[in-house]
Tab-separated table of C-alpha atoms in Angstrom:
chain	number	residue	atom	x	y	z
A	1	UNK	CA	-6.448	-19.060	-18.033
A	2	UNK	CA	-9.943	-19.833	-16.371
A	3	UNK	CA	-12.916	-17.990	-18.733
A	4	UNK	CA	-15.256	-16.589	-16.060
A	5	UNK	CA	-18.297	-14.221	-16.932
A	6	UNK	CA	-18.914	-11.864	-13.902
A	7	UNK	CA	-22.846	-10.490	-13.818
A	8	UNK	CA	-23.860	-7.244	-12.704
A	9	UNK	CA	-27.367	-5.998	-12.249
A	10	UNK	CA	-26.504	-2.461	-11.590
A	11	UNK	CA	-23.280	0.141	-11.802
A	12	UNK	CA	-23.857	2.006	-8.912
A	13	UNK	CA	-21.416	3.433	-7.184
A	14	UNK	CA	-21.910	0.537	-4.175
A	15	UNK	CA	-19.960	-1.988	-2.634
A	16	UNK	CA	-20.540	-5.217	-4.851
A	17	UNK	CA	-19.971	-2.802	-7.875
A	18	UNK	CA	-16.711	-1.168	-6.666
A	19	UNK	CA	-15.081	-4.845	-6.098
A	20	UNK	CA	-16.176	-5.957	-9.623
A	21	UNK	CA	-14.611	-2.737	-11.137
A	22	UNK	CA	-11.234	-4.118	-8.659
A	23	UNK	CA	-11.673	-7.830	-9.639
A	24	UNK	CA	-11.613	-6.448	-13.543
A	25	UNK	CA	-9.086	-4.436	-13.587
A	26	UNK	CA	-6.764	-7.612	-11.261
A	27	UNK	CA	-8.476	-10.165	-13.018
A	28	UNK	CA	-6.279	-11.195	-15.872
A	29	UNK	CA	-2.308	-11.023	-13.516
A	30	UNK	CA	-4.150	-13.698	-11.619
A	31	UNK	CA	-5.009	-16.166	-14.506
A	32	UNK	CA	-8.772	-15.058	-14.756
A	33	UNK	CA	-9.659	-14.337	-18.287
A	34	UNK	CA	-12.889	-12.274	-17.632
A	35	UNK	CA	-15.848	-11.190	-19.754
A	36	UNK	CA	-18.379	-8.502	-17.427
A	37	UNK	CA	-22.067	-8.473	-18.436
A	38	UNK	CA	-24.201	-5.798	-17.004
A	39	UNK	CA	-28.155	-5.229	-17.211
A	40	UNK	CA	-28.750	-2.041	-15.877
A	41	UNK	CA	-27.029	0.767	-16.142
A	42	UNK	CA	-24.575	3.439	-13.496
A	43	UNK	CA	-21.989	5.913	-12.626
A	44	UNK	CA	-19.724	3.235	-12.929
A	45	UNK	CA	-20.565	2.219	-16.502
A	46	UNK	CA	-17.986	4.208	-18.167
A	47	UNK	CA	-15.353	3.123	-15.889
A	48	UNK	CA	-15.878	-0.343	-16.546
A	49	UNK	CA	-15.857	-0.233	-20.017
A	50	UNK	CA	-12.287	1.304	-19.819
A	51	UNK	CA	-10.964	-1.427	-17.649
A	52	UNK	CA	-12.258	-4.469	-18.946
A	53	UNK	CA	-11.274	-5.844	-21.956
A	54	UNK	CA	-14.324	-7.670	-22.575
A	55	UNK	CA	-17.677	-5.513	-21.321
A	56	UNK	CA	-21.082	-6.301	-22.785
A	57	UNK	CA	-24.107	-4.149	-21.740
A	58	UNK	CA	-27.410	-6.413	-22.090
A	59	UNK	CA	-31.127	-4.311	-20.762
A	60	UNK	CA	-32.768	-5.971	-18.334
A	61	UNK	CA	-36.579	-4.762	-18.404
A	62	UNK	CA	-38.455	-7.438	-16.377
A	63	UNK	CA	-37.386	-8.667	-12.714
A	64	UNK	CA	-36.833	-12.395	-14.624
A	65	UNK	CA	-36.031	-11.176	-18.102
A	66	UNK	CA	-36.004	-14.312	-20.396
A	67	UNK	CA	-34.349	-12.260	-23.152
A	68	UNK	CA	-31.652	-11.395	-20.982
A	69	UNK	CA	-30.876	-15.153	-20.229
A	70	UNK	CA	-31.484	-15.844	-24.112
A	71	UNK	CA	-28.590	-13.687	-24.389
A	72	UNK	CA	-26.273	-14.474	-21.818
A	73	UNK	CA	-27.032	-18.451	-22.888
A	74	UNK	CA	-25.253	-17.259	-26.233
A	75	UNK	CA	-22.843	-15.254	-24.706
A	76	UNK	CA	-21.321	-18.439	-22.705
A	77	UNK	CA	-21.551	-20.409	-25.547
A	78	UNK	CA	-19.671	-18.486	-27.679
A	79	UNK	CA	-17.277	-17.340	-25.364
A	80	UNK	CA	-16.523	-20.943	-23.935
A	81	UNK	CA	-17.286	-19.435	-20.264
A	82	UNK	CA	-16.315	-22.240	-17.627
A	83	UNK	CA	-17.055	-20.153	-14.423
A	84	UNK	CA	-20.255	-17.545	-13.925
A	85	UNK	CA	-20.333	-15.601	-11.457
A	86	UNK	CA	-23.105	-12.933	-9.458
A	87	UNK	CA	-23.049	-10.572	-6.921
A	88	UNK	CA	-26.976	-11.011	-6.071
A	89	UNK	CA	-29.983	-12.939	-6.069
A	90	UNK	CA	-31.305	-11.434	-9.005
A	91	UNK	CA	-27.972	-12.196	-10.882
A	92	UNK	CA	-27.823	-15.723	-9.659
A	93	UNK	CA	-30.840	-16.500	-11.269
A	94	UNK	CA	-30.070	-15.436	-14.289
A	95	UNK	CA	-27.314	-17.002	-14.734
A	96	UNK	CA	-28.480	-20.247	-13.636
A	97	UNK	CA	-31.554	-20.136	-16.000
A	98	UNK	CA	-28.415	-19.139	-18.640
A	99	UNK	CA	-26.354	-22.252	-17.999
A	100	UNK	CA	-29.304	-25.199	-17.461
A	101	UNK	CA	-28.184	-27.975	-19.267
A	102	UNK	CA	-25.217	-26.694	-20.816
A	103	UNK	CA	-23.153	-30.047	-20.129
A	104	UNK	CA	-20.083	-29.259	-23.002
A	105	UNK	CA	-18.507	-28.660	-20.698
A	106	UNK	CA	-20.914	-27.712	-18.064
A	107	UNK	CA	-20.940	-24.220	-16.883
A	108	UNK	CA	-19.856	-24.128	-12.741
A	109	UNK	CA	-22.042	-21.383	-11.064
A	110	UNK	CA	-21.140	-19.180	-8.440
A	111	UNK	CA	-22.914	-16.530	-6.122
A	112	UNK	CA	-21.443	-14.254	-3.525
A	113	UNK	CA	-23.371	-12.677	-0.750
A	114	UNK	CA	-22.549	-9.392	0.226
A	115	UNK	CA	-24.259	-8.728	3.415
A	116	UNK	CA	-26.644	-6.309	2.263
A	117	UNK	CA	-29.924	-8.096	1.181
A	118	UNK	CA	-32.979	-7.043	2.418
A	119	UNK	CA	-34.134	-9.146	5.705
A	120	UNK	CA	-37.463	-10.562	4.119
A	121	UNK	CA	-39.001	-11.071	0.995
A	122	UNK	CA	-37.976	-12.385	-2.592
A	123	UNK	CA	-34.402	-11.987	-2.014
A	124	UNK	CA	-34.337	-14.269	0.677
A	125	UNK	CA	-36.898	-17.079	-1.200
A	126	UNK	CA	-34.318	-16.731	-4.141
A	127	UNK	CA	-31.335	-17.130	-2.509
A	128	UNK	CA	-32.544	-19.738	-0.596
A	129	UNK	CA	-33.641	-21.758	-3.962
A	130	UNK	CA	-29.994	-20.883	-5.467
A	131	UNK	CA	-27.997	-22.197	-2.725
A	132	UNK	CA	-28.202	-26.037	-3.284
A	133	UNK	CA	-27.988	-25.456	-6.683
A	134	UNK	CA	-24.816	-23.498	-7.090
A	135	UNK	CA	-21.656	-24.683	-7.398
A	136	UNK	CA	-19.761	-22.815	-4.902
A	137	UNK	CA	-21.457	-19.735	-2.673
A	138	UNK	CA	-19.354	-17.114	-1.410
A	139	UNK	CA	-19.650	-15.662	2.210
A	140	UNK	CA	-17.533	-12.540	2.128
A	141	UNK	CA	-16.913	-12.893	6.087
A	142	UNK	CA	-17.691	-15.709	8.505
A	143	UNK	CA	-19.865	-13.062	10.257
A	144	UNK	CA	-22.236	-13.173	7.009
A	145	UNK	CA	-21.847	-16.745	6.905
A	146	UNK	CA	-22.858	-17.414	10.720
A	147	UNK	CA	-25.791	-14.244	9.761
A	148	UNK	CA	-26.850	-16.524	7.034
A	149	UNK	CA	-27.215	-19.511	9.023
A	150	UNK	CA	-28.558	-18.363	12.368
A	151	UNK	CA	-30.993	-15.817	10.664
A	152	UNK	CA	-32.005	-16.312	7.132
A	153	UNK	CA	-31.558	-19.844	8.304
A	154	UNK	CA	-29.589	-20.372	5.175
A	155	UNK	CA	-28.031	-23.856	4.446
A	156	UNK	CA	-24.768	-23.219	4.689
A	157	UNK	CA	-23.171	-26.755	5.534
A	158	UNK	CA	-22.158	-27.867	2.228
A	159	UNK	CA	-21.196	-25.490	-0.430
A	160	UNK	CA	-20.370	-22.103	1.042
A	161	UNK	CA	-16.753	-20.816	1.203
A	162	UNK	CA	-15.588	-17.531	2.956
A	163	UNK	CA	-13.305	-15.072	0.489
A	164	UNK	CA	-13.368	-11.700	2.032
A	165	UNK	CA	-13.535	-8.394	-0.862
A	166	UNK	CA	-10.460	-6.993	-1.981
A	167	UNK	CA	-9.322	-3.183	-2.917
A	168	UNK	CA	-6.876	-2.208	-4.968
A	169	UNK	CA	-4.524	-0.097	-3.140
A	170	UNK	CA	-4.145	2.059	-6.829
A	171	UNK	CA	-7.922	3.062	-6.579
A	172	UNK	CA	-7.111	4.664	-3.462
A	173	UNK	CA	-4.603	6.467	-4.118
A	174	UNK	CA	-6.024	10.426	-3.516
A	175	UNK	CA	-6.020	12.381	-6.693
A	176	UNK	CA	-5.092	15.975	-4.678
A	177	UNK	CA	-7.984	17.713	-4.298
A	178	UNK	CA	-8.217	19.290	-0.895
A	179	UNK	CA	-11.191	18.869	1.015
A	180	UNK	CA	-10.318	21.338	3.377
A	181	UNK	CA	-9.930	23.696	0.888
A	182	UNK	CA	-13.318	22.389	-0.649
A	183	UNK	CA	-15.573	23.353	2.160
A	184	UNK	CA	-13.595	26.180	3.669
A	185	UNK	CA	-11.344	25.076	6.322
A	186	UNK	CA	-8.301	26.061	7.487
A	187	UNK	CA	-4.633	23.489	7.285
A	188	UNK	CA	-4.830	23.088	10.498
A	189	UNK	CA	-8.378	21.644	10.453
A	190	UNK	CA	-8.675	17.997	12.416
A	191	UNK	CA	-11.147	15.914	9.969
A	192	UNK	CA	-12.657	12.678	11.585
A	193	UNK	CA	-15.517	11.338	9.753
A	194	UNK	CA	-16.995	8.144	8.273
A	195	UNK	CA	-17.952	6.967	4.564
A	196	UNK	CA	-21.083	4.809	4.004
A	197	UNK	CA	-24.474	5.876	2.491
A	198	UNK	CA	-27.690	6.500	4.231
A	199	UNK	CA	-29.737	3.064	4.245
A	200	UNK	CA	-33.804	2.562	5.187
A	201	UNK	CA	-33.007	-0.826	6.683
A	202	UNK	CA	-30.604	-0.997	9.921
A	203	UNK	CA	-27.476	-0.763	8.533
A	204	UNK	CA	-25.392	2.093	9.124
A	205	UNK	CA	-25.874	4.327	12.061
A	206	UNK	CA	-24.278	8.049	11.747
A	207	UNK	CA	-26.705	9.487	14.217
A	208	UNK	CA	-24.894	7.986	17.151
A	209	UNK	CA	-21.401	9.492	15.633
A	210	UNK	CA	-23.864	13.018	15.733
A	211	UNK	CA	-24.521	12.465	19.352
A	212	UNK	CA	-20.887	11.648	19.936
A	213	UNK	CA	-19.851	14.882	18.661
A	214	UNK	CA	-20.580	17.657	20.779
A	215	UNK	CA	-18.430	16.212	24.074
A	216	UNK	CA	-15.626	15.489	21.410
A	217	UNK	CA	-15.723	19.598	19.917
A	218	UNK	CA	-16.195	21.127	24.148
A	219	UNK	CA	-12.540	19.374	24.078
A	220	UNK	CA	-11.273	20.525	20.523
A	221	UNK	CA	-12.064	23.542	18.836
A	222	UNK	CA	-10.348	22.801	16.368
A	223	UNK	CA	-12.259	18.840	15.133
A	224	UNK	CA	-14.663	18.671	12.058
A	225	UNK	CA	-16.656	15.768	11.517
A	226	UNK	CA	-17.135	14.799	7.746
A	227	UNK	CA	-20.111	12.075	6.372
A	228	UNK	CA	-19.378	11.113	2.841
A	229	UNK	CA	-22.666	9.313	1.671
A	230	UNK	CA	-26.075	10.380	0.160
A	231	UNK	CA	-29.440	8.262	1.179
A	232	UNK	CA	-31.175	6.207	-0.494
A	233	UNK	CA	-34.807	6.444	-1.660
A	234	UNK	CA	-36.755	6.266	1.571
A	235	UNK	CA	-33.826	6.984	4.182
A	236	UNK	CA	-34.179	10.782	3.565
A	237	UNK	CA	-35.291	10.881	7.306
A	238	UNK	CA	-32.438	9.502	8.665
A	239	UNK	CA	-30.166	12.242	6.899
A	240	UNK	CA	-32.594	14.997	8.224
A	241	UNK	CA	-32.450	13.148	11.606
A	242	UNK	CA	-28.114	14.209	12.079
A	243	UNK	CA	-28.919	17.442	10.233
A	244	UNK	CA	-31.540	18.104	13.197
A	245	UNK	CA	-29.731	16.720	15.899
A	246	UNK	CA	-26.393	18.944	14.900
A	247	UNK	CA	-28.382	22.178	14.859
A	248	UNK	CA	-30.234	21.035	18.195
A	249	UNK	CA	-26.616	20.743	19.384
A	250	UNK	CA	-25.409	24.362	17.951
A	251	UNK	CA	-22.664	22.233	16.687
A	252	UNK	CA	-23.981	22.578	12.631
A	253	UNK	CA	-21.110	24.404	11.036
A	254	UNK	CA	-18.822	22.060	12.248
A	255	UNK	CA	-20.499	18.912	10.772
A	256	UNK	CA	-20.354	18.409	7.172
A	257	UNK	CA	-22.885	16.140	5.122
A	258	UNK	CA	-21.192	15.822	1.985
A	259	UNK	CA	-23.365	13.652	0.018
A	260	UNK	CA	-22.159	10.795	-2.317
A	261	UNK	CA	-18.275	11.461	-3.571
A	262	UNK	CA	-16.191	10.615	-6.420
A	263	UNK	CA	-13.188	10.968	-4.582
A	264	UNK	CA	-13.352	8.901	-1.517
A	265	UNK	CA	-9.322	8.930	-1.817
A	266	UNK	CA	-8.720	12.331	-1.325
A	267	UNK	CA	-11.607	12.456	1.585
A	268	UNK	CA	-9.417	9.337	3.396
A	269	UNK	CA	-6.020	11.213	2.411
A	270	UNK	CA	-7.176	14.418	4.908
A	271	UNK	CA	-9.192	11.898	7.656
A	272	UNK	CA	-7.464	11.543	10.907
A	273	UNK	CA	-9.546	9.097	12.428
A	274	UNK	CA	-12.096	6.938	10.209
A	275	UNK	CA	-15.268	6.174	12.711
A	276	UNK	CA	-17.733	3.453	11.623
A	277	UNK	CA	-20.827	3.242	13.207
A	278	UNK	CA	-22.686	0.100	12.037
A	279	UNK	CA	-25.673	-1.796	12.850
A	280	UNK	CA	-25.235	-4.639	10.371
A	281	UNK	CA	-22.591	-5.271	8.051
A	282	UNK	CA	-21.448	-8.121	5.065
A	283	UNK	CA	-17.410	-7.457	5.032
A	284	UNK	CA	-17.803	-3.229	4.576
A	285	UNK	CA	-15.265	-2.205	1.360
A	286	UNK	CA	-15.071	1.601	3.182
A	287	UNK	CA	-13.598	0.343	6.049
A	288	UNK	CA	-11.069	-2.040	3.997
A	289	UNK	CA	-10.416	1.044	1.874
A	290	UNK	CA	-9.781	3.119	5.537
A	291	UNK	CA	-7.264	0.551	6.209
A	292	UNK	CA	-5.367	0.217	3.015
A	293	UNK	CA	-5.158	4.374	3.183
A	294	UNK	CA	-3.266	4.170	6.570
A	295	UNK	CA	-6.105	6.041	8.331
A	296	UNK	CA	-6.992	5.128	11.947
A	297	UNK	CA	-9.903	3.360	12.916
A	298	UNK	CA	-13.116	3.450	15.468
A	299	UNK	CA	-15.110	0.360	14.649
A	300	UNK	CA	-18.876	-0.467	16.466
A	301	UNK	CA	-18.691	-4.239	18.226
A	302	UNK	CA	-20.421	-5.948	15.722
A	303	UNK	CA	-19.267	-9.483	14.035
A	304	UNK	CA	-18.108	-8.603	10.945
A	305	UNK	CA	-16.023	-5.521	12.273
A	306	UNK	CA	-14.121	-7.580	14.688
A	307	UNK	CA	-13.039	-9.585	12.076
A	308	UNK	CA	-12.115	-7.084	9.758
A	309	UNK	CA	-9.901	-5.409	12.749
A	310	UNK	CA	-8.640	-8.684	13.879
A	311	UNK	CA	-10.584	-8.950	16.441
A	312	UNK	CA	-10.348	-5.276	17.286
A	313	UNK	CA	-6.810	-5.300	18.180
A	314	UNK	CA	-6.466	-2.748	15.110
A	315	UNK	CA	-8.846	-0.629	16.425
A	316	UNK	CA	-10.349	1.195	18.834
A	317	UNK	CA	-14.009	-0.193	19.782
A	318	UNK	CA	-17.667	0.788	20.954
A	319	UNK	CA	-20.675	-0.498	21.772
A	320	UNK	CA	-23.484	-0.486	19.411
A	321	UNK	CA	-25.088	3.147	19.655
A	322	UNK	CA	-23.144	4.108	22.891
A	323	UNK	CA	-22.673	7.782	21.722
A	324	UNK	CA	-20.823	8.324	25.274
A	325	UNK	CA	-18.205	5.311	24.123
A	326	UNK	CA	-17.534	6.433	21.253
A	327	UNK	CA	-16.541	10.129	22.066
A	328	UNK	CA	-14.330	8.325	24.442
A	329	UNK	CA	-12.885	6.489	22.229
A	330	UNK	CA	-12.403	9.796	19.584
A	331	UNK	CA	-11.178	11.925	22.409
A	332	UNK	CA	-8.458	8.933	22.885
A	333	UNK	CA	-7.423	9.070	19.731
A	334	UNK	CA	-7.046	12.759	19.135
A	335	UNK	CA	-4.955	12.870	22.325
A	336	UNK	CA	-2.876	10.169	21.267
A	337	UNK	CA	0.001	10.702	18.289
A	338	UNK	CA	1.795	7.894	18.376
A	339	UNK	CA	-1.088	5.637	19.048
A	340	UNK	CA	-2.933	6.992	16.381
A	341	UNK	CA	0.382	6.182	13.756
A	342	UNK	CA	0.775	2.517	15.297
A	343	UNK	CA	-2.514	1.353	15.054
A	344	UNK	CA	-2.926	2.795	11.436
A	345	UNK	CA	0.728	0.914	10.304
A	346	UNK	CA	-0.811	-2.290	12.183
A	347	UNK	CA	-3.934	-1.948	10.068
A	348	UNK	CA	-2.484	-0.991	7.008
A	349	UNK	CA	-0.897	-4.034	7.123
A	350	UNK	CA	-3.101	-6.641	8.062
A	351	UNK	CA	-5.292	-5.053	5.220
A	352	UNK	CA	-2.942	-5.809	2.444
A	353	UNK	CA	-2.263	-9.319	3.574
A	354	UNK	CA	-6.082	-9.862	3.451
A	355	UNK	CA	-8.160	-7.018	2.138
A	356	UNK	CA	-6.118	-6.404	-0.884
A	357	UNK	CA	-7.360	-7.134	-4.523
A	358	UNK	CA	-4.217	-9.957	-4.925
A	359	UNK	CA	-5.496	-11.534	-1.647
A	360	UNK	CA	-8.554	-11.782	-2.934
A	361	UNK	CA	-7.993	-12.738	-6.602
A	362	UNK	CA	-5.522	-15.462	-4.919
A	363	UNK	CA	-8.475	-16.962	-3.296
A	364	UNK	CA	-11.158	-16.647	-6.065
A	365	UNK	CA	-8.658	-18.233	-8.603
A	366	UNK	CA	-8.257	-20.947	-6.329
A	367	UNK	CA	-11.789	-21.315	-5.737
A	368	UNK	CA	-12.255	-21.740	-9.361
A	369	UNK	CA	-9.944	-24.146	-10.168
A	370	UNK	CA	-11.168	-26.843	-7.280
A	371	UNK	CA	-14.716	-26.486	-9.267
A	372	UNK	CA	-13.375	-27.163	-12.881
């Protein structure tokens, strides 16, 4: 078994967060004996502490918190950690103020990068000082990776490895709720809609899905259009922006903003078509989870998308912020049974032999063991 400590900052219900919870509950099948340290807390604290068998909760107070490295220094130690492991910046450099100097034996460090760092600022100088002095960084696509390089102008020669994020197909698995039921539609209700929070930097782009919408509904009266996601402090606007648009469009009660969920299963188990309108993306775990759930998909044309849909053979594809695409592309879909099911099978499994939690547990494990 390889002792690895995995560092979280926060247990937020986000991406980074979500793959720890999968990498803890995977970890040990795959010969990773795993100890989680978190310094801040979240709606995923309590689920954590079920699933791991080793959780500790330190209290970070200070953006470099010497007592918090005091404490994960004695944490290694005791534990006999060979491999540490963050998520973000801010982790990384904890850890590697944790593990300076510890030489018996010395401590590998590792960082992942998830795509979703802010473009300027301390992040970047951090990550930038981190790099060389890591033992292995993470890319979770090669879209991030080339990002990295041709924009942050990131080092990435040397020590960077790609390992895309893995789901666990049992975390998906819908509990039986009804969202139909939920917000008042009928069985026969057609639900198309997309998952991903509400960002202040360009990231995800649900307006352009808003202005898709009402040539897709003059077609169907039947289609609802679901957003599960709340924003974040600061991207209020762009909520209020699709909320406005929808009522401009007289197309309001058909449009359904249903803030963050709990049960992104049971929202996937009544989707017909998962749309994804993204600006910028790392290797995104709602599209992965789409995927896995057998749900077809409409992907925007950036990098990191194509990848994920194999070069968009397993899905249908738009332009960045064409709104007129894209309701092509719905309208396609809709019309289209059998090409719906195919392309969903196709996905499904391409996802498992890539996206899944083994895949990726396969490929950290290995990871690990060429550093020790």
């Amino acid at each position: 078994m390889i002792k690895a400590l995995h560092l979280l900052d926060t247990l937020e219900r986000g991406g980074a967060e979500t793959i720890a919870l999968d990498v803890c509950r995977n970890a040990a099948r795959h010969g990773i004996e795993l100890t989680v340290v978190a310094t801040r807390g979240g709606p995923l604290e309590d689920d954590l502490r079920a699933a791991a068998s080793d959780f500790i909760r330190l209290h970070r107070r200070l953006p470099v918190d010497l007592g918090v490295v005091f404490e994960l220094r004695k944490i290694i130690k005791k534990k006999e950690i060979q491999v540490v492991h963050g998520y973000q910046p801010v982790e990384g450099l904890h850890l590697y103020l944790a593990t300076l100097g510890l030489k018996n034996p010395r401590v590998r460090r590792v960082l992942s990068f998830q795509g979703g760092m802010r473009p300027s600022g301390k992040n970047i100088r951090t990550a930038r000082f981190l790099i060389p002095r890591m033992d292995a960084n993470i890319a979770v696509s090669q879209g991030i990776l080339d990002h990295h390089r041709d924009i942050d102008k990131f080092d990435t020669k040397k020590n960077f490895h790609v390992i895309y994020n893995g789901t666990d197909p049992a975390r998906i698995r819908p509990g039986g709720h009804s969202l139909k039921k939920e917000i008042g539609l009928s069985e026969n209700t057609r639900l198309i809609g997309m998952v991903g929070n509400f960002y202040r930097d360009p990231r995800k782009d649900q307006l352009t899905i808003c202005r898709a919408l009402p040539k897709v509904f003059a077609e169907f009266d039947n289609v609802h259009c679901i957003f599960a996601g709340q924003p974040e402090p600061g991207a209020e606007f762009k909520l209020q922006e699709c909320i406005d648009l929808c009522r401009a469009e007289g197309i309001a009660e058909r449009v359904h903003f249903l803030g963050a969920r709990a049960d992104i299963p049971d929202v996937l188990a009544e989707l017909e078509i998962f749309v994804f309108s993204s600006l910028h993306e790392g290797l995104p775990l709602a599209v992965t989870e789409a995927m896995l759930a057998g749900v077809p998909l409409i992907v925007s044309d950036i990098g990191p998308l194509m990848e994920v849909s194999d070069g968009g053979n397993l899905a249908e594809v738009f332009p960045v912020g064409n709104a007129e695409v894209l309701a092509e592309r719905i309208l396609k879909l809709l019309k289209n049974d059998r090409l719906r099911k195919g392309m969903a099978l196709s996905a499904q499994e391409f996802a498992g032999e890539n996206f899944s939690i083994d895949a990726h547990l396969r490929q950290l494990k290995k990871l690990y063991g060429s550093l020790l």
